[in-house]
Amino acid sequence: MDRKVIAMYLRLSGEDKDIGRNESNSIANQRQLILDYIQSDKTLSECKVREFVDDGISGARFDRAAFQEMIEQVQNGQIQIIITKDYSRLGRDYLEVGKYMECLFPLLHVRYIAVNEHYDSDNYDGKTGGMEVGIKNIINMMYSRDASKKVMAARKVLTEQGKFIGSFAPYGYVKSPKDKHKLIPDPEAAEVVKRIFTLAAEGKKYKEIARILNEMGVETCLDYQKSHGRERKHGTEIKVHQWSATTVMDILYSQVYIGTIVNNRIEQNQRTGYKSRRKKPEEWTVVENCHEPIISRELYETAHEKLDRKSQAKKARSGNSPARLFLCGCCGHTLIKRHGKYKCPANLNPAELNCNKVRMDAEVFENTVLTYIRVTAESFLQDLEKKRKTQQEAQANEPDVEVIRQKIQKLENRRFQAYDDYTREKLSREEMRSLRDKLQEEINALNETLAVREKEQVELSHVQDVSEEELAVLVKLSDFNTETIRMLVKNITLYEDGNLEIVWNMDDFIWKSR
């Protein structure tokens, strides 16, 4: 018979972390505490042990990598016992923790032990810790929220003072050994940063700068950090070791290189710690002269003047050129208008692609496009009205979304009450499970209905958002005006047989006219 497997789960929040070591002391202490507990129990000491560690992750979050890996193995039947230092290591949201302790673990016959709480699911004679467990989990959640608020308040003070609060110094800098919140230039990488800004000030594009750096054999940011013992952990292996236009752009638009610290760009949910939204620039916390700059403000502004000028020119070209709207059905290139004809640019280099037949007289092409748009827009208007009418009739005969949500909430309350009745010994464990399973089935069915109704509402709102006035303009369109066409047309593809395909700017309607 195979030995049972113990999952030893260790977790520490970022705010409690001992930054000065590769692994926090608390993680080491948790490990030793659990190993001692295992060795003191004859049954447990004969089991295999697997370790799962989430270091620096809030207990309010349940998307922790090691935690999810452990749960996946639990669901696959690879783990039979889970041990943590206490309840709070499992998580600090009492509702979520309760789902695991009272639903998932018992359902999968997984034994759960919280050492410091003296809790063992096998030693309660069919009963859990009841209200005591619930109260402790509520306290853990309140502690997490309070700690989160304090950490955020402390970070806010640091950001307003222009202190660097990132985990890793940006490329070109290192953290001061005397003050981890202060940046000092890294001489070798700083020279590369200067080179990038100088090339940009000379009018070079992102791709050109990246190509020059690659030809010079300059290490990428990640490779440089790795070779200097400052490697970051990544979820996936980095296979490409070359400078890219995106990396160059990120450096050129970072104000850190002129001595400015920019913080508070992302708003976080205080309860979960997830990123909620990207703030507007006027909401950012910007503090100048925080550390020694790598480049002068004059060089920074010159580089950005060149970049902005190129961006505006590109925008002007793409906004007025009909070629950006029309595609080759053979290779996907955008068509060009030359010598009174629309043709694929690959025609200029037949050796590259054979698109010689993708061409059409400009006047014929434009008249054909106008005809297709007018006919299709008119059909679109008719179908739009039919769909709106059908959905409105369907909605009138279906329960309201809010009513369904209220029903789900009532069932959730009944499930919670069933557990409460069990802790008060009004229900046996089997009766509680049976009732909760039945209620969950009803909840699942209602959730499916809710998803359908919400999707219908989104579709209806989408239909209602479509401007009939804009469609009416296209129905009467007589001049080949690309700006008007762009209102509702995403692109038009010309095929070698002379047929056209129109793709509209609406997710639910893709029209193909041949």
Coordinates of N, CA and C in Angstrom, one line a residue, residues 302-312:
T302 N 14.8 66.3 -25.4 CA 15.2 66.2 -26.9 C 14.7 64.9 -27.5
A303 N 15.0 63.8 -26.7 CA 14.6 62.5 -27.2 C 13.1 62.4 -27.4
H304 N 12.4 62.9 -26.4 CA 10.9 62.9 -26.4 C 10.3 63.8 -27.5
E305 N 11.0 64.9 -27.8 CA 10.5 65.7 -28.8 C 10.6 65.0 -30.2
K306 N 11.7 64.3 -30.4 CA 11.8 63.5 -31.6 C 10.8 62.4 -31.7
L307 N 10.6 61.7 -30.5 CA 9.7 60.6 -30.5 C 8.2 61.1 -30.7
D308 N 7.9 62.2 -30.1 CA 6.5 62.7 -30.2 C 6.3 63.2 -31.7
R309 N 7.3 63.7 -32.3 CA 7.2 64.2 -33.7 C 6.9 63.1 -34.6
K310 N 7.7 62.0 -34.4 CA 7.5 60.8 -35.2 C 6.1 60.2 -35.0
S311 N 5.7 60.2 -33.8 CA 4.4 59.6 -33.4 C 3.3 60.4 -34.1
Q312 N 3.4 61.7 -34.0 CA 2.3 62.5 -34.7 C 2.3 62.4 -36.2

